Amino acid sequence: GPAGQSRQVRPWKFQGTEYRALACFPCRDKCALVPGVEPQGSPTSLCLGESLAAPSEHSVAAASLRPFPGAISSGAGGSSLQGVQCETAAKAGMIIQRVVLNSRPGKNGEPVAENFRLEQSTIPDTIQAGQVRVRTLYLSVDPYMRCRMNEDTGSDYLLPWQLAEVADGGGVGVVEESKYDSLAKGDVVTSFNWPWQTVAILDGSLLQKLVPQLVNGRLSYFLGAAGITGLTALLGIKEKGHVAVGANQTMVVSGAAGACGSLAGQIGRLEGCSRVVGIAGTDEKCSILVQEMGFDAAINYKKGNVAKQLRELCPGGVDVYFDNVGGDISDAVISQMNQNSHIILCGQISQYNKDVPYPPPLPPDIEKIRKERNITRERFLVLNYMDKQEASVLQLCQWIQEGKLKVRETVVEGLANIGAAFQSMMSGGNIGKQIVSVSK
């Protein structure tokens, strides 16, 4: 191919062993001489012509393949190729793509797409007893992942991602091969620790089999409305919101157009709230909340005075606050809350790029209001309520099938774009759940 273009070479056999190479060839006519291996101590070149010929005994001694000093290794497939790059020939496996943590933004930095790197790698051609090979369909990117980019997550239940190692999170895929008794080829499965790669070999016991009919075949919903996101909204309201039918309660949701907030407002209404007000960052989002998702009103926090608008839209005060944001917005809401009201502390996305504890302490004047009015503010972790998972997922799926729970997604195509999807989600670029579609 043209000079500098990446090119994949098919496997070849030499002295009974199969090899494959990945390299960047600066072509000279129909043949490229690629420095990159040192057979038994003396440098040579591997000649790969238009026919992709196998190496001969005169060019490569397969018994001792190692990087030649001065060759630029491509690792597992870097994001940019310069000059001649060569990967040492290795025993054949299945070639995949994966995304690793390339750099850390720092505890006070905003994440960018370049914090992640797309690589080419290999996985074994065969699987062991108890293992499953899965093809990734969808991956989830979520605000909680921001702390995993730090060396210390500040959490006792989340481990940090390691530099140059594959990232992971919620994922849905299909079984391509199984040596685990409970799963068969073609099964749709999910995991909370799905590696960010196109194909993976996983322990079958870590996978949960899904029923596509529950979500009318919309498999990505298992990462959102019918997954951890939906469970967080439903169980947060049930366990911490103290919502009661007929109690004439007003609920306010911050981050209301996001994955969890858009569901929480609807669920609050389904569970008995008489009035639901959302807070979002654009007029488009506010319009969707009211016109599509049944919110009574929505506030664009970037326009006007939030506290003033809350007083107008919640004349009877606020009884339940589903907090996804923290910061100044939450301070304004808490100031309007009634005696014995409840804060569902779901997330603090406005604080995730700051080196502060979670949950961050309230300003002294707001904390004084909270105490005087006996407002509960408790950290909520859905993983503490997994005994209620099955019944709750069935309830969510029933609402989806009945059209009572409207679902919005922002879908980005391709594993290569997962870093950009994460950056966009953290800056409010999504409406509903942010999903990365990896394969069909």
XYZ file of C-alpha atoms in Angstrom:
440
model
C 0.000 0.000 0.000
C 1.009 3.696 0.014
C 3.887 4.651 2.265
C 2.900 4.933 5.915
C -0.380 3.024 5.653
C -1.149 0.280 8.137
C -1.470 -3.126 6.582
C -2.464 -6.503 8.013
C -0.536 -9.570 6.879
C -2.236 -12.934 6.831
C -0.784 -15.708 9.028
C 1.962 -17.917 7.615
C 3.519 -21.162 8.805
C 7.239 -21.567 9.247
C 8.894 -24.696 10.651
C 5.511 -25.912 11.891
C 4.554 -22.738 13.795
C 1.978 -20.220 12.599
C 2.853 -16.518 12.780
C 1.135 -13.279 11.919
C 2.545 -9.764 11.763
C 1.158 -6.263 12.005
C 3.277 -3.548 10.486
C 3.407 -0.199 8.738
C 5.131 -0.614 5.404
C 6.711 2.279 3.438
C 6.353 0.510 0.091
C 9.058 0.544 -2.560
C 7.503 -0.629 -5.795
C 5.916 -4.002 -5.030
C 8.121 -5.064 -2.168
C 8.769 -3.686 1.302
C 11.880 -4.305 3.320
C 10.874 -4.093 6.947
C 13.580 -3.833 9.609
C 12.279 -5.263 12.820
C 13.674 -8.658 13.767
C 17.089 -9.893 14.711
C 17.550 -13.600 13.988
C 20.232 -15.154 16.150
C 22.097 -11.909 16.716
C 22.387 -10.457 13.209
C 19.973 -7.914 11.742
C 18.050 -8.857 8.597
C 14.940 -7.806 6.744
C 11.658 -9.583 6.216
C 10.676 -9.314 2.546
C 6.919 -9.220 2.001
C 5.969 -8.649 -1.610
C 2.597 -8.267 -3.254
C 1.969 -11.982 -2.797
C 2.539 -11.706 0.976
C 5.121 -14.440 0.730
C 6.214 -16.331 3.818
C 9.706 -15.659 5.170
C 12.475 -17.942 4.024
C 15.273 -19.482 6.011
C 17.573 -16.869 4.458
C 15.544 -13.963 5.863
C 14.257 -15.096 9.246
C 15.323 -17.699 11.747
C 12.088 -18.349 13.580
C 13.801 -19.752 16.624
C 14.912 -16.330 17.837
C 12.549 -13.497 16.952
C 12.968 -10.378 19.034
C 12.760 -6.604 18.428
C 15.700 -5.187 16.505
C 17.340 -2.222 18.270
C 16.031 0.999 16.781
C 12.760 -0.451 15.478
C 9.662 1.462 16.649
C 7.240 -0.929 18.275
C 3.563 -0.404 17.545
C 2.552 -2.021 20.833
C -0.891 -3.499 20.325
C -1.829 -0.898 17.732
C -1.220 2.768 18.547
C -3.456 5.622 17.500
C -0.831 7.055 15.119
C 1.814 5.385 12.971
C 5.015 7.174 12.004
C 7.802 5.801 9.862
C 8.435 2.088 9.932
C 6.633 0.269 12.737
C 6.745 -3.440 13.286
C 5.284 -5.808 15.823
C 7.351 -8.879 16.555
C 5.801 -11.931 14.966
C 3.793 -13.899 17.478
C 1.791 -17.059 17.591
C -1.581 -16.573 15.977
C -4.672 -15.689 17.995
C -7.908 -13.866 17.362
C -7.253 -10.213 16.552
C -9.484 -7.788 18.453
C -9.682 -4.112 19.275
C -9.695 -2.797 22.810
C -9.606 0.558 24.602
C -7.111 1.202 27.391
C -6.542 4.097 29.769
C -3.927 6.224 28.019
C -3.500 8.957 30.649
C -5.116 10.342 33.779
C -6.807 13.762 33.748
C -5.815 14.432 37.346
C -8.258 14.765 40.208
C -9.054 18.357 39.263
C -9.006 17.918 35.488
C -11.757 17.415 32.961
C -11.546 14.119 31.055
C -10.882 14.231 27.321
C -11.118 11.621 24.587
C -7.317 11.388 24.468
C -7.288 9.912 27.980
C -8.255 6.678 26.213
C -6.429 4.790 23.464
C -7.672 2.285 20.899
C -5.360 -0.691 20.482
C -5.196 -3.866 18.478
C -4.587 -6.994 20.515
C -5.142 -10.732 20.434
C -7.049 -13.241 22.505
C -6.601 -17.030 22.443
C -8.282 -18.982 19.662
C -9.600 -21.478 22.203
C -11.424 -21.129 25.515
C -11.064 -23.136 28.709
C -13.651 -24.966 30.808
C -15.995 -22.486 32.485
C -15.192 -19.727 30.009
C -17.319 -17.981 27.396
C -16.270 -16.044 24.309
C -18.566 -13.083 23.747
C -18.930 -10.464 21.034
C -19.611 -7.007 22.402
C -22.821 -5.338 21.226
C -23.153 -2.290 23.501
C -21.068 -0.553 26.148
C -22.166 1.985 28.735
C -20.307 5.128 29.760
C -21.409 6.650 33.054
C -20.465 9.550 35.354
C -19.246 7.236 38.136
C -16.411 6.143 35.839
C -14.721 9.512 36.292
C -13.294 8.461 39.653
C -11.889 5.284 38.082
C -9.593 7.477 35.995
C -7.807 8.577 39.191
C -5.083 6.587 40.919
C -7.381 6.426 43.949
C -11.144 6.242 43.391
C -11.931 7.414 46.914
C -14.314 4.476 47.103
C -14.204 1.108 48.798
C -16.220 -0.620 46.062
C -14.681 0.774 42.840
C -11.172 -0.026 41.654
C -9.206 2.468 39.551
C -8.408 1.740 35.930
C -4.710 1.124 35.402
C -2.660 2.925 32.757
C -2.213 0.924 29.534
C -4.772 -1.637 30.718
C -8.203 -2.239 29.266
C -11.072 -0.231 30.768
C -14.356 -1.867 31.731
C -17.936 -1.135 32.740
C -21.473 -2.154 31.899
C -21.776 -4.140 28.694
C -24.126 -6.330 26.682
C -23.026 -8.958 24.191
C -23.810 -12.254 22.528
C -22.198 -15.622 23.277
C -20.150 -16.937 20.346
C -18.709 -19.985 22.104
C -19.341 -21.435 25.548
C -17.756 -23.997 27.836
C -19.958 -22.887 30.724
C -22.971 -25.111 31.357
C -25.531 -22.355 31.915
C -24.789 -20.436 28.708
C -25.003 -21.431 25.046
C -24.039 -19.927 21.714
C -26.462 -17.140 20.804
C -27.397 -16.206 24.376
C -27.502 -12.481 25.132
C -25.570 -11.669 28.313
C -24.494 -8.721 30.424
C -21.904 -7.858 33.049
C -21.069 -4.823 35.167
C -17.372 -5.449 34.440
C -17.429 -5.871 30.673
C -14.035 -5.084 29.088
C -13.983 -2.338 26.479
C -13.066 -4.588 23.581
C -14.758 -6.030 20.510
C -14.519 -9.670 21.591
C -13.673 -11.026 25.035
C -13.176 -14.292 26.873
C -14.914 -14.118 30.247
C -15.656 -16.351 33.202
C -19.198 -17.606 32.579
C -20.129 -17.219 36.243
C -19.692 -13.439 35.944
C -22.293 -13.135 33.178
C -26.039 -12.746 33.512
C -28.299 -14.164 30.810
C -30.851 -11.685 29.477
C -34.339 -12.073 28.021
C -34.557 -9.771 24.958
C -38.364 -9.968 24.890
C -38.535 -8.020 28.160
C -37.333 -4.891 26.355
C -38.947 -5.596 22.995
C -35.545 -6.490 21.565
C -33.914 -3.150 22.465
C -30.865 -4.780 24.037
C -29.153 -1.501 24.934
C -31.999 -0.867 27.398
C -30.383 -3.470 29.669
C -27.610 -0.909 30.256
C -30.073 1.880 30.989
C -33.783 1.804 31.726
C -33.821 -1.950 32.413
C -30.354 -2.065 33.959
C -28.330 -0.435 36.713
C -29.507 3.036 35.678
C -33.187 2.165 35.958
C -32.594 0.277 39.187
C -30.839 3.310 40.655
C -33.787 5.546 39.820
C -36.468 3.131 41.028
C -34.788 1.855 44.185
C -33.489 5.308 45.081
C -37.030 6.670 45.060
C -38.434 3.667 46.912
C -35.712 3.351 49.542
C -34.691 6.980 50.140
C -37.454 9.147 48.691
C -40.316 8.002 50.917
C -42.792 8.722 48.131
C -46.393 7.896 49.033
C -49.515 7.844 46.881
C -51.915 10.594 47.914
C -49.317 12.549 49.912
C -49.362 15.434 47.403
C -45.560 15.478 47.184
C -43.465 17.627 44.855
C -40.278 16.134 43.440
C -37.383 18.031 41.855
C -34.784 16.232 39.723
C -31.420 17.759 38.797
C -29.565 16.411 35.786
C -33.089 15.584 34.678
C -32.318 14.942 31.004
C -29.541 12.471 31.776
C -29.736 8.701 31.941
C -30.907 8.406 35.548
C -32.671 11.746 35.938
C -34.956 11.259 32.945
C -36.142 7.965 34.440
C -36.327 9.225 38.029
C -38.818 11.969 37.230
C -41.122 9.562 35.431
C -40.829 6.941 38.165
C -41.527 9.569 40.824
C -44.820 10.285 39.102
C -45.623 6.569 38.709
C -44.892 6.012 42.396
C -47.235 8.780 43.528
C -45.682 12.270 43.312
C -48.287 14.864 42.353
C -45.796 17.284 40.774
C -42.395 16.727 39.137
C -40.010 19.509 38.101
C -36.761 18.877 36.229
C -33.571 20.929 35.963
C -31.474 20.625 32.790
C -28.952 22.606 30.767
C -30.630 23.420 27.424
C -34.027 24.496 26.141
C -34.155 21.336 24.017
C -33.695 19.135 27.067
C -36.342 21.051 29.012
C -38.783 20.683 26.128
C -38.216 16.917 25.951
C -38.770 16.553 29.698
C -42.161 18.254 29.536
C -43.437 17.139 26.141
C -42.141 13.549 26.037
C -41.491 12.441 29.594
C -44.385 13.947 31.490
C -42.570 16.404 33.757
C -44.855 19.223 34.875
C -42.155 21.833 34.297
C -38.448 22.145 33.595
C -35.836 24.791 34.383
C -32.884 25.648 32.168
C -30.312 26.402 34.863
C -28.204 28.352 32.373
C -30.985 30.901 31.971
C -32.302 33.068 34.770
C -32.281 32.547 38.519
C -32.810 28.905 39.509
C -33.951 29.696 43.060
C -36.519 32.213 41.796
C -37.878 29.777 39.204
C -38.119 27.030 41.816
C -40.199 29.262 44.081
C -42.558 29.944 41.189
C -42.827 26.331 40.012
C -42.910 24.720 43.475
C -45.126 27.091 45.505
C -45.701 24.419 48.141
C -41.993 23.721 48.523
C -40.041 20.587 47.637
C -40.641 17.248 49.358
C -38.292 14.952 47.418
C -35.078 15.944 45.666
C -33.358 13.464 43.324
C -29.842 14.909 43.261
C -27.632 13.995 40.302
C -25.592 17.187 40.238
C -24.613 18.778 43.562
C -23.054 22.232 43.711
C -24.949 25.507 43.364
C -28.011 23.875 41.810
C -28.451 21.579 44.786
C -27.968 24.473 47.190
C -30.844 26.300 45.482
C -33.120 23.254 45.692
C -32.324 22.469 49.330
C -33.185 26.054 50.253
C -36.731 25.376 48.973
C -37.219 22.031 50.722
C -39.922 21.418 53.305
C -39.714 20.136 56.853
C -38.948 16.384 57.024
C -38.245 16.189 53.292
C -35.772 13.847 51.612
C -32.722 14.131 49.357
C -31.912 11.072 47.232
C -28.161 11.425 46.802
C -27.597 9.696 43.482
C -24.632 11.590 42.035
C -22.630 14.810 42.111
C -21.497 15.217 38.522
C -20.672 18.904 38.996
C -18.060 17.856 41.569
C -16.511 14.816 39.868
C -13.653 16.795 38.300
C -12.692 18.268 41.679
C -10.568 16.751 44.423
C -13.308 16.677 47.054
C -14.774 13.825 49.129
C -17.964 12.081 48.073
C -20.508 13.224 48.933
C -19.008 16.702 49.262
C -20.065 18.632 52.367
C -22.752 21.281 51.979
C -21.914 24.968 52.497
C -22.459 25.960 56.168
C -25.625 27.983 55.490
C -27.201 25.147 53.463
C -26.190 22.543 56.037
C -27.847 24.717 58.695
C -31.108 24.694 56.693
C -30.863 20.918 56.247
C -30.491 20.313 59.971
C -33.158 22.797 61.041
C -35.714 21.273 58.665
C -34.699 17.683 59.423
C -33.975 16.978 55.758
C -32.463 13.541 55.178
C -29.449 13.399 52.849
C -28.144 9.883 52.539
C -25.738 8.338 50.093
C -27.502 5.777 47.918
C -25.724 2.784 46.372
C -27.887 0.470 44.284
C -25.485 -2.441 44.830
C -26.692 -2.578 48.442
C -30.181 -3.538 47.241
C -29.439 -6.319 44.777
C -31.851 -8.643 46.590
C -34.571 -6.492 45.034
C -33.032 -6.493 41.565
C -35.166 -9.154 39.871
C -38.547 -7.775 40.919
C -37.452 -4.223 40.168
C -36.197 -5.061 36.663
C -39.500 -6.788 35.889
C -41.362 -3.681 37.055
C -39.202 -1.441 34.863
C -39.693 -3.705 31.843
C -43.453 -3.749 32.389
C -43.564 0.054 32.406
C -41.466 0.129 29.218
C -43.761 -2.350 27.456
C -46.845 -0.426 28.560
C -45.378 2.853 27.330
C -45.450 4.355 30.813
C -41.677 4.761 30.948
C -40.242 6.675 28.001
C -36.629 5.901 27.154
C -34.150 8.221 25.479
C -30.663 7.215 24.329
C -27.703 8.988 22.764
C -25.906 6.326 20.724
C -22.365 6.648 19.378
C -21.190 4.119 16.799
C -17.860 2.341 17.118
C -15.488 1.353 19.905
C -12.994 3.916 18.592
C -15.370 6.692 19.674
C -15.922 5.603 23.279
C -13.487 8.223 24.629
C -15.325 10.999 22.810
C -18.643 9.607 24.063
C -17.364 9.692 27.645
C -16.119 13.264 27.284
C -19.443 14.379 25.782
C -21.477 12.677 28.503
C -19.430 14.306 31.260
C -20.082 17.733 29.738
C -23.824 17.226 29.262
C -23.805 16.320 25.577
C -26.196 13.403 25.989
C -29.959 13.202 26.293
C -30.925 10.067 28.181
C -28.513 7.171 28.373
C -25.125 7.452 26.637
C -24.489 4.214 24.740
C -21.645 3.034 22.519
C -22.688 0.566 19.821
C -19.754 -1.756 19.127
C -21.268 -4.335 16.749
C -24.612 -5.459 15.380
